[in-house]
Coordinates of C-alpha atoms and ligand atoms in Angstrom, one line a residue:
M22 CA 10.9 6.0 -38.4
Q23 CA 10.4 6.9 -34.8
L24 CA 7.9 4.4 -33.3
Y25 CA 8.6 4.8 -29.6
N26 CA 9.3 7.5 -27.0
T27 CA 12.8 8.9 -26.7
L28 CA 12.3 11.6 -24.0
S29 CA 12.2 11.1 -20.3
A30 CA 9.1 12.3 -18.4
E31 CA 11.2 15.2 -17.0
E32 CA 12.5 16.3 -20.4
R33 CA 8.9 16.1 -21.6
A34 CA 7.7 18.2 -18.7
L35 CA 10.3 20.9 -19.6
L36 CA 9.2 20.8 -23.3
I37 CA 5.6 21.2 -22.4
E38 CA 6.5 24.1 -20.1
Q39 CA 8.6 25.8 -22.8
A40 CA 5.9 25.3 -25.5
G41 CA 3.6 27.2 -23.2
Q42 CA 0.5 25.6 -24.8
N43 CA -2.7 24.7 -23.1
R44 CA -3.3 21.0 -23.3
L45 CA -6.6 19.2 -23.2
T46 CA -7.0 15.9 -21.3
L47 CA -9.4 13.6 -23.1
S48 CA -10.5 10.0 -23.2
F49 CA -12.4 7.8 -25.7
Y50 CA -12.9 4.2 -26.6
A51 CA -14.4 2.2 -29.4
Y52 CA -15.1 -1.4 -29.9
A53 CA -14.4 -2.7 -33.4
K54 CA -12.9 -5.6 -35.2
I55 CA -9.2 -4.8 -35.8
Q56 CA -7.3 -7.3 -37.9
D57 CA -3.8 -6.2 -37.2
P58 CA -3.5 -4.4 -33.9
Q59 CA 0.3 -3.9 -34.2
Q60 CA -0.1 -2.1 -37.5
F61 CA -3.0 0.0 -36.1
R62 CA -0.8 0.8 -33.1
D63 CA 2.2 1.9 -35.3
D64 CA -0.1 4.0 -37.5
L65 CA -1.6 5.8 -34.5
F66 CA 1.8 6.5 -33.0
L67 CA 3.1 8.0 -36.3
A68 CA -0.1 10.1 -36.7
W69 CA 0.0 11.4 -33.1
S70 CA 3.7 12.1 -32.5
P71 CA 3.7 15.2 -34.8
L72 CA 0.7 16.5 -32.8
N73 CA 2.6 16.2 -29.5
A74 CA -0.2 13.9 -28.3
L75 CA 0.6 12.1 -25.1
G76 CA -1.2 9.5 -23.1
R77 CA -1.8 5.8 -22.3
I78 CA -3.6 4.0 -25.1
Y79 CA -4.5 0.3 -25.4
V80 CA -5.4 -1.3 -28.7
A81 CA -6.5 -4.9 -29.2
N82 CA -8.4 -7.0 -31.8
E83 CA -11.5 -5.7 -30.0
G84 CA -10.9 -2.0 -30.3
I85 CA -9.2 1.0 -28.7
N86 CA -9.3 2.5 -25.2
A87 CA -7.4 5.8 -24.8
Q88 CA -6.6 8.4 -22.1
M89 CA -4.5 11.2 -23.5
S90 CA -3.7 14.8 -23.8
V91 CA -3.1 17.1 -26.7
P92 CA -2.3 20.8 -27.2
A93 CA -5.7 22.5 -27.4
E94 CA -4.9 23.9 -30.8
D95 CA -4.3 20.4 -32.2
F96 CA -7.5 19.0 -30.8
E97 CA -9.3 19.1 -34.2
A98 CA -6.2 17.6 -35.9
L99 CA -6.3 14.7 -33.5
R100 CA -10.0 14.2 -34.2
Q101 CA -9.2 14.0 -37.9
T102 CA -6.7 11.2 -37.2
L103 CA -9.5 9.2 -35.6
E104 CA -12.2 10.1 -38.2
A105 CA -9.9 8.5 -40.8
Y106 CA -11.1 5.1 -39.4
D107 CA -14.7 4.1 -40.2
F108 CA -15.3 2.7 -36.8
M109 CA -14.4 6.0 -35.1
K110 CA -16.4 8.4 -37.4
G111 CA -18.3 10.8 -35.1
I112 CA -16.6 9.3 -32.0
R113 CA -17.3 11.2 -28.7
L114 CA -14.1 12.5 -27.1
N115 CA -14.6 13.0 -23.4
V116 CA -12.7 16.1 -22.4
A117 CA -11.8 16.4 -18.7
V118 CA -13.4 19.2 -16.8
E119 CA -10.2 19.9 -14.9
H120 CA -7.3 20.8 -17.0
D121 CA -3.9 19.5 -16.2
D122 CA -1.2 20.2 -18.7
M123 CA 1.0 17.5 -17.2
S124 CA -1.7 14.8 -17.0
F125 CA 0.5 12.7 -19.3
L126 CA 4.2 12.9 -20.1
K127 CA 4.6 10.1 -22.6
L128 CA 2.9 8.6 -25.5
T129 CA 2.4 5.0 -24.8
V130 CA 0.4 2.9 -27.3
K131 CA 0.2 -0.7 -26.2
V132 CA -1.1 -3.8 -28.0
R133 CA -3.1 -5.9 -25.6
R134 CA -5.3 -8.9 -25.8
K135 CA -8.3 -6.9 -24.5
I136 CA -9.0 -3.2 -24.0
V137 CA -10.8 -4.0 -20.8
A138 CA -10.2 -7.2 -18.8
D139 CA -13.6 -8.9 -18.9
G140 CA -12.7 -12.6 -19.0
L141 CA -15.0 -13.2 -21.9
K142 CA -14.3 -15.2 -25.0
D143 CA -15.1 -12.9 -27.9
S144 CA -16.1 -15.6 -30.2
S145 CA -18.9 -16.7 -27.9
F146 CA -21.1 -13.6 -28.6
D147 CA -21.4 -10.5 -30.7
A148 CA -19.7 -7.7 -28.7
T149 CA -21.1 -5.0 -31.1
N150 CA -24.7 -5.8 -30.3
I151 CA -24.9 -3.4 -27.4
G152 CA -27.7 -1.9 -25.2
I153 CA -29.5 1.4 -25.8
H154 CA -27.5 4.4 -24.8
L155 CA -29.2 6.9 -22.5
K156 CA -28.3 10.5 -21.9
A157 CA -28.5 12.0 -18.3
K158 CA -32.2 13.1 -18.6
A159 CA -33.4 9.8 -20.1
F160 CA -31.3 7.9 -17.5
N161 CA -33.0 9.8 -14.7
D162 CA -36.4 9.0 -16.1
M163 CA -35.6 5.3 -16.5
L164 CA -34.3 5.3 -12.9
S165 CA -37.7 6.3 -11.5
N166 CA -39.5 3.6 -13.5
P167 CA -40.5 0.9 -10.9
N168 CA -39.7 -1.8 -13.6
T169 CA -36.1 -0.8 -13.7
V170 CA -33.2 -2.6 -12.1
V171 CA -30.1 -0.4 -11.9
I172 CA -26.7 -2.0 -11.7
D173 CA -23.4 -0.5 -10.9
M174 CA -20.8 -2.2 -13.1
R175 CA -17.9 -0.9 -11.1
N176 CA -15.9 -2.6 -8.3
H177 CA -16.7 -2.5 -4.5
Y178 CA -14.2 0.3 -3.7
E179 CA -15.7 2.5 -6.4
S180 CA -19.4 2.1 -5.6
E181 CA -18.6 2.4 -1.9
I182 CA -18.1 6.1 -2.0
G183 CA -20.7 7.0 -4.6
H184 CA -23.4 5.4 -6.7
F185 CA -26.9 6.0 -8.2
E186 CA -29.8 6.0 -5.9
G187 CA -31.2 2.5 -5.5
A188 CA -28.4 0.9 -7.5
I189 CA -27.3 -2.7 -7.0
T190 CA -23.6 -2.6 -6.3
P191 CA -22.0 -6.0 -6.5
D192 CA -19.2 -6.6 -4.0
V193 CA -16.6 -7.6 -6.6
D194 CA -13.0 -6.8 -7.0
T195 CA -13.0 -6.9 -10.8
F196 CA -15.4 -6.4 -13.7
R197 CA -15.0 -10.0 -14.9
E198 CA -16.4 -11.3 -11.6
S199 CA -19.5 -9.2 -11.8
L200 CA -21.0 -10.4 -15.1
P201 CA -21.9 -14.0 -14.2
I202 CA -23.0 -13.0 -10.7
I203 CA -25.5 -10.4 -12.1
E204 CA -26.7 -12.8 -14.7
A205 CA -27.5 -15.5 -12.2
Q206 CA -29.3 -13.1 -9.8
L207 CA -31.5 -11.6 -12.5
A208 CA -32.2 -14.8 -14.4
E209 CA -35.9 -14.6 -13.8
H210 CA -36.3 -11.0 -15.0
K211 CA -34.8 -11.3 -18.5
A212 CA -38.0 -10.2 -20.1
D213 CA -39.9 -8.2 -17.6
K214 CA -37.4 -5.7 -16.2
N215 CA -35.4 -2.9 -17.7
L216 CA -31.8 -3.6 -17.0
L217 CA -30.1 -0.3 -16.6
M218 CA -26.4 -0.1 -16.1
Y219 CA -23.6 2.4 -15.6
C220 CA -19.9 2.7 -15.0
T221 CA -17.2 5.4 -14.8
G222 CA -16.8 6.3 -18.5
G223 CA -19.1 3.9 -20.3
I224 CA -16.6 1.4 -21.6
R225 CA -17.4 -1.5 -19.2
C226 CA -21.1 -1.1 -20.0
E227 CA -20.4 -1.5 -23.7
K228 CA -19.2 -5.0 -23.1
A229 CA -21.6 -5.8 -20.3
S230 CA -24.7 -4.8 -22.3
A231 CA -23.6 -7.0 -25.2
F232 CA -23.1 -9.8 -22.7
F233 CA -26.5 -9.5 -21.1
K234 CA -28.3 -9.2 -24.5
H235 CA -26.5 -12.3 -25.6
K236 CA -27.7 -14.0 -22.4
G237 CA -31.3 -13.2 -23.4
F238 CA -32.1 -10.0 -21.5
Q239 CA -34.7 -8.1 -23.6
N240 CA -34.4 -4.5 -22.3
V241 CA -30.8 -3.5 -21.8
Y242 CA -29.9 0.2 -21.3
Q243 CA -26.6 1.9 -20.5
L244 CA -25.5 5.3 -19.4
E245 CA -23.8 7.0 -22.3
G246 CA -20.3 8.2 -21.4
G247 CA -20.7 6.9 -17.9
I248 CA -20.8 9.0 -14.7
I249 CA -18.3 11.4 -16.1
E250 CA -20.5 12.4 -19.0
Y251 CA -23.6 12.3 -16.8
T252 CA -22.1 14.8 -14.4
R253 CA -21.3 17.1 -17.2
Q254 CA -24.8 17.0 -18.6
I255 CA -26.4 17.4 -15.2
K256 CA -24.5 20.6 -14.7
E257 CA -25.1 21.9 -18.2
E258 CA -28.8 21.2 -18.2
G259 CA -29.4 22.0 -14.5
L260 CA -30.8 18.5 -13.8
Q261 CA -30.9 16.9 -10.4
S262 CA -28.1 14.5 -9.8
K263 CA -29.4 11.0 -8.9
F264 CA -25.8 10.0 -8.4
I265 CA -24.9 10.5 -4.8
G266 CA -21.5 10.9 -3.2
K267 CA -18.2 10.8 -5.0
N268 CA -17.1 9.4 -8.3
F269 CA -14.0 7.3 -7.9
V270 CA -11.2 8.2 -10.4
F271 CA -7.9 6.6 -11.0
D272 CA -5.7 9.6 -11.0
H273 CA -4.0 11.0 -7.8
R274 CA -7.2 12.5 -6.5
L275 CA -8.9 9.1 -6.1
G276 CA -12.4 10.7 -6.3
E277 CA -14.4 13.6 -7.6
R278 CA -17.2 14.9 -5.4
I279 CA -20.5 14.9 -7.2
T280 CA -22.9 15.6 -4.2
D281 CA -22.3 16.4 -0.5
D282 CA -23.7 13.1 0.6
I283 CA -21.1 10.9 2.4
I284 CA -22.2 7.4 2.0
A285 CA -19.1 5.5 3.2
Q286 CA -17.4 5.3 6.5
C287 CA -13.8 5.4 7.8
H288 CA -12.6 1.8 7.7
Q289 CA -10.9 2.2 11.1
C290 CA -13.4 4.0 13.3
G291 CA -16.7 3.9 11.4
A292 CA -17.1 7.7 11.3
P293 CA -18.8 9.0 8.1
C294 CA -15.9 9.5 5.6
D295 CA -15.3 8.9 1.9
T296 CA -11.6 9.8 1.5
H297 CA -9.6 7.0 -0.1
V298 CA -5.9 6.8 0.9
N299 CA -3.1 4.5 0.3
C300 CA -1.4 3.0 3.4
A301 CA 1.8 5.0 4.2
N302 CA 3.8 1.8 4.5
E303 CA 5.4 1.4 1.0
A304 CA 5.3 -2.3 1.3
C305 CA 1.6 -2.3 1.9
H306 CA 0.1 0.6 0.1
L307 CA -3.4 -0.7 0.7
L308 CA -6.2 1.4 -0.7
F309 CA -8.7 2.1 2.1
I310 CA -10.9 4.8 3.6
Q311 CA -9.5 6.8 6.5
C312 CA -10.7 9.8 8.3
D313 CA -8.5 12.7 9.4
S314 CA -8.4 11.7 13.0
C315 CA -7.5 8.1 12.3
A316 CA -4.9 9.3 9.8
E317 CA -3.2 11.2 12.6
K318 CA -3.5 8.5 15.1
M319 CA -2.3 5.7 12.8
H320 CA 0.4 7.8 11.0
H321 CA -1.5 7.3 7.7
C322 CA -1.2 3.5 8.0
C323 CA -3.8 0.8 7.7
S324 CA -2.7 -1.3 10.7
D325 CA -0.4 -1.4 13.8
E326 CA 1.9 -3.7 11.8
C327 CA 2.4 -1.0 9.2
V328 CA 2.9 1.7 11.8
A329 CA 5.7 -0.4 13.2
V330 CA 7.2 -0.9 9.8
I331 CA 7.3 2.8 8.9
Q332 CA 9.2 3.6 12.1
L333 CA 12.1 1.4 11.0
P334 CA 15.1 3.0 9.4
E335 CA 14.7 3.2 5.6
E336 CA 17.3 0.5 4.9
E337 CA 15.5 -2.0 7.1
Q338 CA 12.2 -1.2 5.4
R339 CA 13.8 -1.8 2.1
A340 CA 15.3 -5.1 3.3
L341 CA 11.8 -6.1 4.4
R342 CA 10.4 -5.2 1.0
R343 CA 13.0 -7.1 -0.9
G344 CA 11.5 -10.0 -2.9
V345 CA 8.0 -9.3 -1.6
Q346 CA 5.3 -9.0 -4.3
K347 CA 3.2 -6.1 -3.2
G348 CA 0.9 -6.1 -6.1
N349 CA -1.6 -8.5 -4.4
L350 CA -1.7 -6.4 -1.3
I351 CA -2.4 -3.2 -3.2
F352 CA -5.2 -4.8 -5.2
K353 CA -7.0 -6.1 -2.2
K354 CA -8.3 -2.5 -2.2
G355 CA -9.6 -2.0 1.3
K356 CA -10.0 -5.7 2.1
S357 CA -7.9 -6.4 5.2
A358 CA -8.7 -8.0 8.5
A359 CA -7.2 -4.9 10.2
L360 CA -10.0 -2.8 8.9
K361 CA -12.9 -3.2 11.2
F362 CA -15.3 -1.1 9.3
K363 CA -14.8 -2.3 5.8
N364 CA -18.1 -4.1 5.3
E365 CA -18.3 -7.3 3.4
R366 CA -21.6 -6.9 1.8
N367 CA -24.1 -9.4 0.4
V368 CA -23.6 -9.3 -3.3
F369 CA -27.0 -7.9 -4.0
E370 CA -27.5 -5.9 -0.9
E371 CA -28.8 -2.4 -1.6
I372 CA -26.8 0.4 0.0
V373 CA -29.0 2.9 1.9
P374 CA -27.2 6.2 2.0
V375 CA -26.7 8.0 5.3
K376 CA -27.3 11.7 4.9
V377 CA -24.8 13.7 6.8
S378 CA -23.8 17.3 6.1
A379 CA -20.3 17.7 4.8
V380 CA -17.8 16.8 7.5
T381 CA -15.9 19.6 9.0
K382 CA -12.2 19.0 9.3
I383 CA -10.7 19.3 12.7
R384 CA -7.0 19.9 12.7
K385 CA -5.1 19.9 15.9
K386 CA -2.2 22.3 16.4
R387 CA 1.0 20.4 16.8
I388 CA 4.4 21.6 17.8
E389 CA 6.5 21.1 14.7
K390 CA 10.2 20.8 14.3
R391 CA 11.8 21.7 11.0
K392 CA 15.1 20.7 9.5
P393 CA 16.6 22.8 6.7
I394 CA 17.0 20.9 3.4
G395 CA 17.7 23.3 0.6
K396 CA 16.1 25.9 -1.6
V397 CA 14.1 26.6 -4.7
E398 CA 16.1 27.0 -7.9
H399 CA 13.3 27.4 -10.4
Y400 CA 9.5 27.1 -10.8
F401 CA 8.1 26.0 -14.1
T402 CA 4.8 27.8 -14.1
K403 CA 2.9 25.9 -16.8
A404 CA 4.1 22.6 -15.6
G405 CA 3.5 23.4 -12.0
V406 CA 6.9 21.8 -11.2
G407 CA 9.4 23.2 -8.7
Q408 CA 13.1 22.5 -8.9
F409 CA 15.0 22.4 -5.6
S410 CA 18.7 22.1 -4.7
I411 CA 19.2 19.7 -1.9
D412 CA 21.9 21.3 0.2
S413 CA 21.9 20.2 3.9
D414 CA 20.1 17.0 4.3
G415 CA 18.4 14.2 2.2
I416 CA 14.7 13.7 1.9
K417 CA 12.5 10.7 0.9
V418 CA 9.1 10.1 -0.5
G419 CA 6.5 10.3 2.3
D420 CA 8.3 13.2 4.1
T421 CA 6.3 16.3 5.0
L422 CA 8.0 19.3 3.5
V423 CA 7.5 23.0 4.2
I424 CA 8.4 25.7 1.7
V425 CA 8.9 29.1 3.1
G426 CA 9.4 32.5 1.3
P427 CA 8.4 36.1 1.6
T428 CA 5.8 35.9 -1.2
T429 CA 5.1 32.2 -1.0
G430 CA 4.4 32.3 2.7
E431 CA 4.4 28.8 4.3
Q432 CA 3.3 25.9 2.2
K433 CA 3.2 22.4 3.5
V434 CA 3.3 19.4 1.2
I435 CA 3.6 15.6 1.6
L436 CA 6.2 14.4 -0.8
E437 CA 4.5 11.9 -3.0
R438 CA 6.8 11.8 -6.0
M439 CA 10.0 13.4 -7.0
M440 CA 12.5 13.2 -9.8
V441 CA 16.3 13.5 -10.0
N442 CA 18.0 13.5 -13.4
G443 CA 14.9 12.4 -15.2
Q444 CA 14.2 9.5 -12.9
A445 CA 11.5 9.1 -10.3
V446 CA 13.3 8.4 -7.1
Q447 CA 12.4 7.4 -3.5
E448 CA 15.2 9.4 -1.9
S449 CA 17.4 12.3 -2.9
A450 CA 20.7 13.3 -1.3
I451 CA 22.8 16.4 -0.7
G452 CA 24.0 17.7 -4.1
D453 CA 20.9 16.6 -6.0
K454 CA 18.7 18.8 -8.1
M455 CA 15.2 17.5 -7.3
T456 CA 11.9 18.3 -9.1
M457 CA 8.4 17.8 -7.8
S458 CA 4.9 18.8 -8.8
L459 CA 3.4 21.6 -6.8
D460 CA -0.1 23.0 -7.1
F461 CA 1.0 26.5 -5.9
R462 CA 3.8 28.8 -7.1
V463 CA 7.1 29.0 -5.4
R464 CA 9.9 31.5 -6.0
K465 CA 13.7 31.2 -6.5
S466 CA 15.5 31.1 -3.1
D467 CA 12.4 30.0 -1.1
L468 CA 13.7 27.7 1.6
L469 CA 12.8 24.0 1.9
F470 CA 12.4 22.3 5.2
K471 CA 11.5 18.8 6.3
L472 CA 9.1 18.3 9.3
I473 CA 10.5 16.0 12.0
E474 CA 8.4 14.6 14.8
Ligands
LIG21 ZN1 -11.5 7.1 11.4
LIG22 ZN1 -0.7 -1.0 5.6

């Protein structure tokens, strides 16, 4: 019996391409008491493999948390596999608004201790005694009630670019930090205030609402399906969005615009901006907010030190990285002494939004030099993947590439990820066949260039 993946991501991309099916990206979670998570995990894997379901799923004694994709025609079949479990009868499957057939290239079902890291001991309280779920309209009504305290259950870098009007946005790095802080701050209002909470997809509030009820809060409410579902309902029912700015998401886009309000600022110059980026220095990769003009000035780096590093030859950079744990740095998420405009906030300070009209992008013309690299061999339309032969010079992740052809025109991309022989690689050399995702179509024999400065 086949209990684990055997295909590489690249092989999978080809199969998806060849199958020519539309896939749906969806997410769901459920808290439950699962006796044997390993058996549950194996059963799910066996049920989902024949459906060509792909994704990243966590199961634990406390339940299941899934982000996955499935061929549109197998959506109902997938639902049936869930309905087979009592605790998932009638479960809401959040289907993503934007369709991306390649959102997942593997089926990974992992057994974990928790489905969300909350730092709580399950035995100390009843995690199934949750707050009252509110839909968008009821949530809006509850927001305008003066007796309501609204709390953002997400982390500082998430609420920084978008949140509900009047929300308390704790300055925390993790969900587990926020629970005791909020409890202490609101200790005197356990009976007289409505505690209204929200998060990205609803899962953190499930745990948080049970926690606050256990701690004696009388009136606990949560946004059903989180900001994602709220946005969908707002659009469908023509309601006014009380969420302002951008919803931080964990895929490559790093944020989905909900309203035109820009409530954050560039961490380097203080200009209104809500674009999250990762520092271009591989060894740093810090997540922070950077405006276009700082991006240009700082070569997409967070600090002068990082600018110096990225100008070193690749071998030297790699030598510097050797043995360095970069995990801690990445997860500082915007907290660095080099960033003058990343505000350390009081934990319970209310953020007052600054209304500005959408920023216009000013792009300076620059004289560019191009070096020929190779050409397009194939374009997998459904997958949105281009295959290139590397003929005259190597390239590496971070390079700016230009693809030129009579129909394609001129398309510029920053190389964020590429594959050679089924492996994600940092560099590819002459003779390689390289594939990369492209959100536009290229044609066979289009030419590939690298920008040099
Ligand atoms: Zn700036
Ligand atoms: Zn950096």
